[in-house]
Amino acid sequence: MGISERKERQRAELREQILRVARDMVVKEGFSALSMRKLAEAVEYAPATLYLHFENREAIARELCVRGFGELLAALEPGAKVTEPLERLSVMGAAYVKFGLEHPETYRLIFMEDPRLSTELFQGGSDGAGPRSFGLLARVFEDLRSAGRIADTADPGRLAETVWAGLHGIVSLKLTCAAFQTSAEKLRETLTETLVHGLPGLKPAR
Amino acid sequence: MGISERKERQRAELREQILRVARDMVVKEGFSALSMRKLAEAVEYAPATLYLHFENREAIARELCVRGFGELLAALEPGAKVTEPLERLSVMGAAYVKFGLEHPETYRLIFMEDPRLSTELFQGGSDGAGPRSFGLLARVFEDLRSAGRIADTADPGRLAETVWAGLHGIVSLKLTCAAFQTSAEKLRETLTETLVHGLPGLKPAR
DNA sequence: ACCAGTAAATGAACGGTGTTTACAGAACGG
DNA sequence: CCGTTCTGTAAACACCGTTCATTTACTGGT
């Protein structure tokens, strides 16, 4: 009875091929250039065939989102192993920014296009790539707190969200407003450094 | 010879009406819902007529961008009058975030769509809304430095870019990833507070 | 070996999109 | 009054995502 298995395999294979080609199109020319007709042409099937494997264009984009986020998570994981929390913050932040700049269209797809594309990434208890990667960042501050190195009143979750927002701001501004002069890496450095130590040499008003 | 002036006036009026209706469409349903045909229908002209007033759809979007940024600048200006620099940072930051959340589609158009839409905003010496509003933020740190309240070595421009990126990160994440739990205003507060004073009660590793 | 039934694939259509162009009409200056 | 200039448009072009009736291919059962 290996025959239906082969069919299942072929089905999965085509699905995979569609996603591969779709990914290429997005990476090369952005999400808006992902056309169902061109995609069908590229995989050498009729447009209607795509709808046997995906509900619609958005479903393809969602799948690309999930996989893209998986890559982002993978890019963050090495840095998460650094022991010293503040150094870890630095390394992971740099990895995040690097990923965003090296995969601009993937990053756009996940974080800058339609909210519907990314919602599923960020729900579901603590499994799911979204909460997982967020957890990696939050642990920096949990570790600092449990080591008594920051105030007990500090909220690790909120600090992590703040850092994430800052990193995202750097990447996404670089991707849309070429105007910013400072390099992304220097901005990232200033961000983490200043978030940790405050403004250099700050004195109160007198 | 008031006749050609009247024509000129009528021409400008139609142009303005097109922009008004286009703005409404964008504000209500987002940039992607801005259709030349629907726009033509709404102003009761044939689609081709729109091309007598704008080069193409993108040109309309660019104009909306410029005006939207003008509104943002106007929203920032009151806060820029606050004397105490750190309080000014707080007030302006809050105004920025408020603007982004209250005009999501305008904000998206300026900062999260095609880079081509916003490029012109950020060039041209120190005139232009882009550099002007950036200057407002940079002055916070210039003032701090010239008052001897932060280190001479601190770079006001870089600090301003960092803050801007952080604020933008907060707004744009709120607009695309509903996932984030903390409210935008609390994130903004944490961002500025922490950027100024560093992590609360930080002690070095021992 | 044939037949029924199922799954895969498609051609053609529907209703949209931005944009161009050839043409019509009105209004104006001389 | 005529010729030019400006305004406006219908029609077409080349796309787009999606649906559906129909055909094709194949497989399990007789």
Short mmCIF file of C-alpha atoms (C1' of nucleotides) in Angstrom, two decimals, chain A residues 1 3 6 34-38 48 51 56-57, chain D residues 15-21 25-29:
data_model
loop_
_atom_site.label_atom_id
_atom_site.label_comp_id
_atom_site.label_asym_id
_atom_site.label_seq_id
_atom_site.Cartn_x
_atom_site.Cartn_y
_atom_site.Cartn_z
CA MET A 1 0.00 0.00 0.00
CA ILE A 3 1.07 3.93 -3.42
CA ARG A 6 3.98 8.10 -2.69
CA LEU A 34 4.80 37.64 -5.26
CA SER A 35 2.22 37.00 -7.95
CA MET A 36 0.16 33.82 -8.05
CA ARG A 37 0.35 33.75 -11.82
CA LYS A 38 4.08 34.22 -12.01
CA ALA A 48 -5.58 27.23 -10.23
CA TYR A 51 -5.17 26.72 -4.78
CA ASN A 56 -4.80 31.82 -1.12
CA ARG A 57 -1.83 34.10 -1.56
"C1'" DC D 15 -1.58 42.64 -15.51
"C1'" DC D 16 -3.72 40.75 -10.89
"C1'" DG D 17 -6.24 37.01 -7.31
"C1'" DT D 18 -9.68 33.77 -7.32
"C1'" DT D 19 -13.48 30.43 -8.70
"C1'" DC D 20 -15.64 26.70 -11.11
"C1'" DA D 21 -17.01 23.46 -14.51
"C1'" DA D 25 -4.92 10.53 -14.91
"C1'" DC D 26 -4.82 7.05 -12.01
"C1'" DT D 27 -6.18 3.42 -8.69
"C1'" DG D 28 -8.88 -0.13 -6.18
"C1'" DG D 29 -12.33 -3.45 -6.92
#
